[in-house]
Short mmCIF file of C-alpha atoms and ligand atoms in Angstrom, two decimals:
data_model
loop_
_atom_site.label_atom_id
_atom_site.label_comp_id
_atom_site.label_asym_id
_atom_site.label_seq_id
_atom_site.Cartn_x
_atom_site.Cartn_y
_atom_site.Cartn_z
CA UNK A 1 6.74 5.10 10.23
CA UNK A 2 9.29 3.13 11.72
CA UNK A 3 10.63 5.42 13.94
CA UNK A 4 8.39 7.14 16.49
CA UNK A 5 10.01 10.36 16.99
CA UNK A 6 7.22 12.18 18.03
CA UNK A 7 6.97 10.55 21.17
CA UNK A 8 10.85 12.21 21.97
CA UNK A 9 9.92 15.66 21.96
CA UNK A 10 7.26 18.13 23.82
CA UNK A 11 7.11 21.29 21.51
CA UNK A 12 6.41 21.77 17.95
CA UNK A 13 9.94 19.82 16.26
CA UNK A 14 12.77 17.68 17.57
CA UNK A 15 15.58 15.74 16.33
CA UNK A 16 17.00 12.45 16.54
CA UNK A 17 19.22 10.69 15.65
CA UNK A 18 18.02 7.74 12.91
CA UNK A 19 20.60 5.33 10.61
CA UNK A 20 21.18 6.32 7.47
CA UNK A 21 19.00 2.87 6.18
CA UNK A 22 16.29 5.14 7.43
CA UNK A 23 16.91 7.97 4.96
CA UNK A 24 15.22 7.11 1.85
CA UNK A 25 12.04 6.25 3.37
CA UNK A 26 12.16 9.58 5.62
CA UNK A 27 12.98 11.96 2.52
CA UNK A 28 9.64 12.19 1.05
CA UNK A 29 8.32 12.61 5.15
CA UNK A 30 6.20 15.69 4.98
CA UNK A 31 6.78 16.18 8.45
CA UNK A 32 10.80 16.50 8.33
CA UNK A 33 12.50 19.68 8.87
CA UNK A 34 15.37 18.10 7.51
CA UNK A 35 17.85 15.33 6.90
CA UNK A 36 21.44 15.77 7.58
CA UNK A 37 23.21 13.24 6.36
CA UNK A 38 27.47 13.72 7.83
CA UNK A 39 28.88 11.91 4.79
CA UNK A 40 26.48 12.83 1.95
CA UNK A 41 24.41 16.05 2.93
CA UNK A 42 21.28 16.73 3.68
CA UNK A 43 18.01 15.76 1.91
CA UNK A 44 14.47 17.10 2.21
CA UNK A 45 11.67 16.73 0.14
CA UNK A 46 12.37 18.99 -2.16
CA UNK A 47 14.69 17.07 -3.63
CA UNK A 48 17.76 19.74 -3.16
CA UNK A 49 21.51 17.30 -1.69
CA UNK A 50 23.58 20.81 -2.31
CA UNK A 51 24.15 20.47 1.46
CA UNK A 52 27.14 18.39 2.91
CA UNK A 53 27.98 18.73 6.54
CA UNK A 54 31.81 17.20 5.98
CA UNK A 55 32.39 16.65 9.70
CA UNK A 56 32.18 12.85 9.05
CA UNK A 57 31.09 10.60 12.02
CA UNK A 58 33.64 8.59 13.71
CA UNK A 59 32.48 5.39 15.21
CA UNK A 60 29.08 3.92 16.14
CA UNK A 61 26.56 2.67 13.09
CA UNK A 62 26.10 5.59 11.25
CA UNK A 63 23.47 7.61 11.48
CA UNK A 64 21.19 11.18 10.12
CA UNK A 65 19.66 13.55 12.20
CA UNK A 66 16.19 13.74 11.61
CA UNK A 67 14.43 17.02 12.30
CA UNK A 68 10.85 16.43 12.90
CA UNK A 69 8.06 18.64 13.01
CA UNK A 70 4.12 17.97 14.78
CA UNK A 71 2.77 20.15 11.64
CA UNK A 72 3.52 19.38 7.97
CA UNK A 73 6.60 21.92 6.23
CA UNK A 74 6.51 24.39 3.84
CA UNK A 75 9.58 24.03 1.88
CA UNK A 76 10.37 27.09 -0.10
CA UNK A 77 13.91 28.62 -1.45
CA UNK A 78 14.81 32.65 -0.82
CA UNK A 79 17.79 33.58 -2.35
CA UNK A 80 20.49 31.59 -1.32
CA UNK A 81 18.69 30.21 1.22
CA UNK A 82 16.78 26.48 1.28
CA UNK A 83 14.00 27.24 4.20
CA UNK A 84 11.69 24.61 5.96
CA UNK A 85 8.80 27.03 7.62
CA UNK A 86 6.33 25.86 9.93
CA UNK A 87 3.78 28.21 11.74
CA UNK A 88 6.39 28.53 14.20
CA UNK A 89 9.49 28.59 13.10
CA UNK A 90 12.32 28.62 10.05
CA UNK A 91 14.76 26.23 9.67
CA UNK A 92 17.10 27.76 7.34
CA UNK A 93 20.14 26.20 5.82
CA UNK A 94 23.08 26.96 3.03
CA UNK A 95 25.76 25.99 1.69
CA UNK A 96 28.47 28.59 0.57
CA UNK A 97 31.36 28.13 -1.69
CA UNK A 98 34.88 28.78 -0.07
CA UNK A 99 35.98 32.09 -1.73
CA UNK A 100 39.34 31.78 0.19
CA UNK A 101 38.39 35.00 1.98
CA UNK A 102 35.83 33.90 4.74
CA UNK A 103 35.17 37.39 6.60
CA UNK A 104 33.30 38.38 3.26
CA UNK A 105 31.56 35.29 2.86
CA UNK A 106 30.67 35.21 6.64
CA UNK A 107 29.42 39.00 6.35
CA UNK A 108 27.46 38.27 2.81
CA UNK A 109 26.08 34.66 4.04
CA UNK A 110 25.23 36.14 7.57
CA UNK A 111 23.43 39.58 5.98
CA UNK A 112 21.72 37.51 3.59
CA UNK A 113 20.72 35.48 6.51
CA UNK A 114 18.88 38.08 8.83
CA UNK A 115 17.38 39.93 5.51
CA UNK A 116 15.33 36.93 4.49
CA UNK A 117 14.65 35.78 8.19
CA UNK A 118 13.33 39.28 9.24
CA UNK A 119 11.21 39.17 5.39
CA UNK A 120 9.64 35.63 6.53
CA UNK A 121 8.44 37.13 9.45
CA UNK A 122 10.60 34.91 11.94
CA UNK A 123 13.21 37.15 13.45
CA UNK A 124 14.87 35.72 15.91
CA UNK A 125 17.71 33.46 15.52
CA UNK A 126 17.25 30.82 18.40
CA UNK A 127 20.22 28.47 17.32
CA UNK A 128 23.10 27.81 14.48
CA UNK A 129 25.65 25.85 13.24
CA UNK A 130 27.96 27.53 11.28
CA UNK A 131 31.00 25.00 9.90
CA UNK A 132 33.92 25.99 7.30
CA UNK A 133 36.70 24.11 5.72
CA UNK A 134 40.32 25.06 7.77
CA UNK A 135 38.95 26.55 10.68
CA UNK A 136 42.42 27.38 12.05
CA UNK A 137 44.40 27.84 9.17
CA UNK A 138 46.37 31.51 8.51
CA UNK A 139 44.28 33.39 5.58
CA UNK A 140 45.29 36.90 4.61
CA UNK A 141 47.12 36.78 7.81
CA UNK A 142 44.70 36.24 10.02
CA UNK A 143 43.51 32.79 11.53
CA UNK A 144 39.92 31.50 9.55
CA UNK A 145 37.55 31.46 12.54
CA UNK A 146 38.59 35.18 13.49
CA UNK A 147 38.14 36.46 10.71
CA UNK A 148 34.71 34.56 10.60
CA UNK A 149 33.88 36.31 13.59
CA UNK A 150 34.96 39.26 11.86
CA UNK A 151 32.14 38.99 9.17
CA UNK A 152 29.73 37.69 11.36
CA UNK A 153 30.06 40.55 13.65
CA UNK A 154 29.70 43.21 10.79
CA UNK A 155 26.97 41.70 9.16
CA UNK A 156 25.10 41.39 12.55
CA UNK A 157 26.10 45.00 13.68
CA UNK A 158 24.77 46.14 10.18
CA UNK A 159 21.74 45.41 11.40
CA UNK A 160 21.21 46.25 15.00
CA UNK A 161 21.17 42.45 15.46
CA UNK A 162 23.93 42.64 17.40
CA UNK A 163 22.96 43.59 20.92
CA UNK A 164 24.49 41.07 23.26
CA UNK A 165 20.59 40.09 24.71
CA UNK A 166 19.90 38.49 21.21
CA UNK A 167 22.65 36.48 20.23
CA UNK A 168 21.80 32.82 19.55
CA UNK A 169 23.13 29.34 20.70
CA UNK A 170 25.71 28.37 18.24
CA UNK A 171 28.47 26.08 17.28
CA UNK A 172 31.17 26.56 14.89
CA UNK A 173 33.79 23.94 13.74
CA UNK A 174 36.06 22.77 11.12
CA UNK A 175 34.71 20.99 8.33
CA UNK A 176 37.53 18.80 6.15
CA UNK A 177 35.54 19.76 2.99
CA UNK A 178 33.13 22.12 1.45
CA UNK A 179 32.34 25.32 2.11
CA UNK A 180 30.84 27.84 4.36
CA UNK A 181 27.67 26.00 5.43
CA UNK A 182 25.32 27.71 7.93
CA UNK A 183 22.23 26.13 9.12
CA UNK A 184 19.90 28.07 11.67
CA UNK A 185 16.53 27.58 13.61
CA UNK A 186 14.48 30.82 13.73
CA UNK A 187 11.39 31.40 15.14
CA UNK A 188 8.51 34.11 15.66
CA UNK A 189 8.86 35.02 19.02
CA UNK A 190 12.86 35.39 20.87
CA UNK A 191 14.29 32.72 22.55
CA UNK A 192 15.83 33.59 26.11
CA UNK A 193 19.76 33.55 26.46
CA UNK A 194 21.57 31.40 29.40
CA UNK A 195 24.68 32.05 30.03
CA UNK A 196 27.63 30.08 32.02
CA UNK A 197 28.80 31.28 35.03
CA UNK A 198 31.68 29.12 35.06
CA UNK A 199 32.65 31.05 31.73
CA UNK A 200 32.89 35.17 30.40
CA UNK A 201 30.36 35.07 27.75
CA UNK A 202 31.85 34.85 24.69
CA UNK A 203 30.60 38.07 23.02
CA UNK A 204 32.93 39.53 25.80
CA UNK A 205 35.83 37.79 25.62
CA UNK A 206 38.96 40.03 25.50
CA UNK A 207 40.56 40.83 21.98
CA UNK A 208 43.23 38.71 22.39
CA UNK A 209 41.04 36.17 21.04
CA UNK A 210 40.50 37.76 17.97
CA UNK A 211 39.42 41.64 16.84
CA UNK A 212 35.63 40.72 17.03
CA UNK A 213 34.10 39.07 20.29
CA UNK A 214 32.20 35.61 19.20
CA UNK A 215 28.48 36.52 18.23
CA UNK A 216 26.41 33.85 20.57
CA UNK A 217 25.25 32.51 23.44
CA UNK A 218 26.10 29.36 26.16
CA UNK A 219 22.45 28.52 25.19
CA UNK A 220 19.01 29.33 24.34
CA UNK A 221 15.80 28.49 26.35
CA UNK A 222 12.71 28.46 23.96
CA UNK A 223 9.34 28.22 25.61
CA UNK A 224 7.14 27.31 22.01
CA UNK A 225 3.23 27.06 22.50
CA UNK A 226 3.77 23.61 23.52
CA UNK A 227 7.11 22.57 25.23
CA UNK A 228 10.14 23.92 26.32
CA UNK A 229 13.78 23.62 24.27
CA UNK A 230 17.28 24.22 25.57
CA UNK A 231 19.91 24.73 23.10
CA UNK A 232 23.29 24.53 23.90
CA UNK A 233 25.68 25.84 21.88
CA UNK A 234 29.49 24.26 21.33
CA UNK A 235 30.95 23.90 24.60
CA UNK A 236 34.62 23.51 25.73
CA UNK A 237 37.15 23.03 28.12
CA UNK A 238 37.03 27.27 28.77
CA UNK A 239 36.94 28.69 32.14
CA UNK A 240 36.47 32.31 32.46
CA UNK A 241 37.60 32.85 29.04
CA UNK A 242 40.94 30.70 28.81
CA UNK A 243 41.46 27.55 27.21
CA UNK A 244 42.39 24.72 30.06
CA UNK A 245 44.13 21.02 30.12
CA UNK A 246 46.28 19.44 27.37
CA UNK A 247 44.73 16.16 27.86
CA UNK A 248 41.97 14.60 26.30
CA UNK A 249 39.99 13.26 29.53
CA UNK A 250 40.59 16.55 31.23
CA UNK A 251 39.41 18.50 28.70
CA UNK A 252 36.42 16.19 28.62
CA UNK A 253 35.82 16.45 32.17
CA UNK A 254 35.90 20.61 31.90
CA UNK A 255 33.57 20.35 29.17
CA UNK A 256 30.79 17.85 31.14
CA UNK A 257 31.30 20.49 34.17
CA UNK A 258 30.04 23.69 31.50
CA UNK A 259 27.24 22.01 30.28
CA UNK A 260 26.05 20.68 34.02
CA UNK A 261 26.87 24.16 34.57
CA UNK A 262 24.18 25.65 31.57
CA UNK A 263 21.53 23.21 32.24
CA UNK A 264 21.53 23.80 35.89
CA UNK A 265 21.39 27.58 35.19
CA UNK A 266 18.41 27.11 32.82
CA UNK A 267 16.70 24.67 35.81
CA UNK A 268 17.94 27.78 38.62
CA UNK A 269 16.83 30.39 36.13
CA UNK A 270 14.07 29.25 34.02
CA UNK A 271 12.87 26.11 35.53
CA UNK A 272 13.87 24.33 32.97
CA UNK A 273 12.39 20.67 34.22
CA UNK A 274 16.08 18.82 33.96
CA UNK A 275 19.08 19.96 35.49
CA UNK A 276 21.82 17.37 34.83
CA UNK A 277 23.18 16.86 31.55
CA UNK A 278 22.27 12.78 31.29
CA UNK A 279 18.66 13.90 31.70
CA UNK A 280 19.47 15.98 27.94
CA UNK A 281 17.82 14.47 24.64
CA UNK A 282 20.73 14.04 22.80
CA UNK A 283 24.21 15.46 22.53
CA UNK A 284 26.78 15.83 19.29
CA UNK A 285 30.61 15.66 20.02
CA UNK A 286 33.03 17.26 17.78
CA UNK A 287 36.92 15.97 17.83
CA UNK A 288 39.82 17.49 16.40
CA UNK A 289 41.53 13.77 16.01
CA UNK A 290 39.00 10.69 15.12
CA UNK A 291 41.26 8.46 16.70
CA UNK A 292 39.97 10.13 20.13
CA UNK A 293 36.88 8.28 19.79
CA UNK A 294 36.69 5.08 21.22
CA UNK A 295 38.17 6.44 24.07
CA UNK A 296 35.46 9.75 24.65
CA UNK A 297 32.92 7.22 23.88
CA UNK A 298 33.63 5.16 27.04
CA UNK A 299 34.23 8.05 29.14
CA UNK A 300 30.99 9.59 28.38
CA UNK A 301 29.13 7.09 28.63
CA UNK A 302 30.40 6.26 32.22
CA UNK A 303 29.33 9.10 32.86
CA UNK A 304 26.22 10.03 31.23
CA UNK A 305 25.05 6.54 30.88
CA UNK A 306 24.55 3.94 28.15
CA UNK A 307 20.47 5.41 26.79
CA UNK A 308 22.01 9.26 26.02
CA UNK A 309 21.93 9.65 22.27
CA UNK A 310 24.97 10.61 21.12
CA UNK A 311 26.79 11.11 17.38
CA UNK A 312 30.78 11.64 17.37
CA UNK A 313 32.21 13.48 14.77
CA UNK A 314 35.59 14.37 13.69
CA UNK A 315 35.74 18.29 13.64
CA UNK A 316 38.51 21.19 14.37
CA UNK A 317 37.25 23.20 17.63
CA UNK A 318 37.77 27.05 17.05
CA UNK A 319 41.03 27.02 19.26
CA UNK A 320 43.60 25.11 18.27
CA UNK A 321 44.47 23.50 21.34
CA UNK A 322 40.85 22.25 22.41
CA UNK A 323 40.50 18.79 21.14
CA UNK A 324 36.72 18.39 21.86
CA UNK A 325 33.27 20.16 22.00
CA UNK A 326 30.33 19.34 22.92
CA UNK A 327 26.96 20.86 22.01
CA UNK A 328 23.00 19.27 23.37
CA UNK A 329 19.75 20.15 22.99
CA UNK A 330 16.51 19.27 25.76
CA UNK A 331 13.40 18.94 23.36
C1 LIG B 401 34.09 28.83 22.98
O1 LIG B 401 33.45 28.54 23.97
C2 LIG B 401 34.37 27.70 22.01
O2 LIG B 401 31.93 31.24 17.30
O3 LIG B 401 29.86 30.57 17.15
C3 LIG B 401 31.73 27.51 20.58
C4 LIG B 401 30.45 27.70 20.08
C5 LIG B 401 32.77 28.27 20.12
C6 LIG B 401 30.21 28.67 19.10
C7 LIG B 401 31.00 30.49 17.62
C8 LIG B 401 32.53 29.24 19.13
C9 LIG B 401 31.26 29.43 18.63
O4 LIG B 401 34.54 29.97 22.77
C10 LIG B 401 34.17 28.06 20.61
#
């Protein structure tokens, strides 16, 4: 194989970034979780491309995130489902048409979700990604992502899965095509929540944000037989829980100061063995206008240094006046 991912991870999977040369050779790897591909979907060996991330990348050689697992993967389908299963975990994704009323399709996609999680015997949600086409736009008079949260909250409630304790890492974002596409890791045993203290947690923000409170956590710790993971969900320029700075590098430089702020909690908390954010395995920035890139680029990698892998991708953050997010994982 010509790229030795196994050697970037401790645990049972990681992820890395690979070019998209890579991709035909990898699809028939027995090993991968998955293949997302951000301008023509995702392919696994099962031969299913129904999934297409639309966030597209801006900038750098492009590039698929690999998912890679020590043990060889199960692929099966459940319902609407496409699942990868490993003895330790589910990776689960989908990809659901826009009905042009996204609370239902966030309540059906997000029920359907926990039933055939909790049937596989993998119940708890460590981390998702949840994207959908006009993310801020007024639907039914209500903005998209609230009325996402709406769904996701009543399908979650509907099924106790809704204490605050268990929520998972996520990120949500505007896609500029498609439709509601959900992919998840789930695993056998829970994952442990960190929280920001820097930030209210967002299952508690006030309702002026919207009638339902977001359903997840700053991040996830997951201690797996072998290894320890830190997921951390989207992260923004959000202090307590209001939206700060008009500018791009300001926002930026609240956004770097959450996620030192999560991994250091993990390190204080957990023990997590890295505490600064350059020390991560890879990060994913989301930006409401592509022509922000070159410019994030350079700042972060002042900062974070020129080995970090990172993937920039043009994507609508879940308030309309945040122009970036940034989400990273520790494998
Ligand atoms: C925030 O901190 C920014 O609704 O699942 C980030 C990550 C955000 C996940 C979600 C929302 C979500 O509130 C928005």
């Amino acid at each position: 194989m010509t790229v030795d991912i196994a050697s970037t991870y401790t645990g049972p999977f990681g992820m890395a970034y690979v070019p998209v040369t890579e991709r035909t050779r990898l699809v028939n790897d027995p090993h991968a979780l998955a293949l997302i591909d951000f301008t023509e979907g995702v392919r696994v060996p099962d031969g299913t491309s129904d999934f297409a991330e639309w966030l597209p990348q801006v900038g750098g050689l492009p590039v698929c995130e690999y998912w890679h697992s020590t043990e060889p993967v199960a692929y099966e389908r459940r319902g609407n489902f496409h699942l990868a299963r490993t003895s330790e975990l589910l990776f689960l994704r989908l990809m659901w048409p826009d009905t042009g009323r996204v609370e239902e399709d966030a309540q059906v996609v997000y029920a359907e979700l926990m039933t055939v999680l909790r049937a596989e015997g993998y119940p708890h949600l460590v981390r998702v990604w949840n994207y959908l086409p006009r993310i801020n736009a007024e639907e039914a008079g209500h903005e998209r992502y609230r009325s996402f949260c709406v769904g996701r909250a009543a399908a979650l409630e509907a099924v106790r899965a809704l204490d605050d304790a268990r929520l998972p890492a996520a990120s949500a974002l505007g896609s500029c095509g498609g439709g509601l596409q959900v992919y998840a890791i789930a695993a056998r045993e829970p994952g442990i929540q960190i929280e920001n203290p820097r930030q209210v947690s967002a299952f508690r923000y006030p309702q002026r944000y919207g009638p339902r409170s977001p359903s997840f956590s700053r991040a996830t710790l997951k201690r797996w037989r072998e290894g320890v993971h830190l997921y951390i969900s989207g992260t923004a320029s959000i202090v307590g829980h209001a939206s700060l700075h008009e500018t791009l590098e300001s926002q930026l430089g609240e956004t770097l100061a959450n996620i030192e702020a999560v991994v250091g909690e993990a390190h204080r908390v957990e023990g997590l063995k890295v505490h600064t954010p350059n020390e991560l395995s890879l990060i994913k920035v989301y930006l409401r206008n592509p022509a922000d890139a070159v410019a994030t680029e350079a700042w972060l990698r002042e900062r974070l240094g020129k080995r970090l892998p990172m993937v920039l991708l043009q994507g609508d953050v879940c308030r309309s006046e945040l122009l970036v997010e940034i989400e990273g994982a520790y494998f």
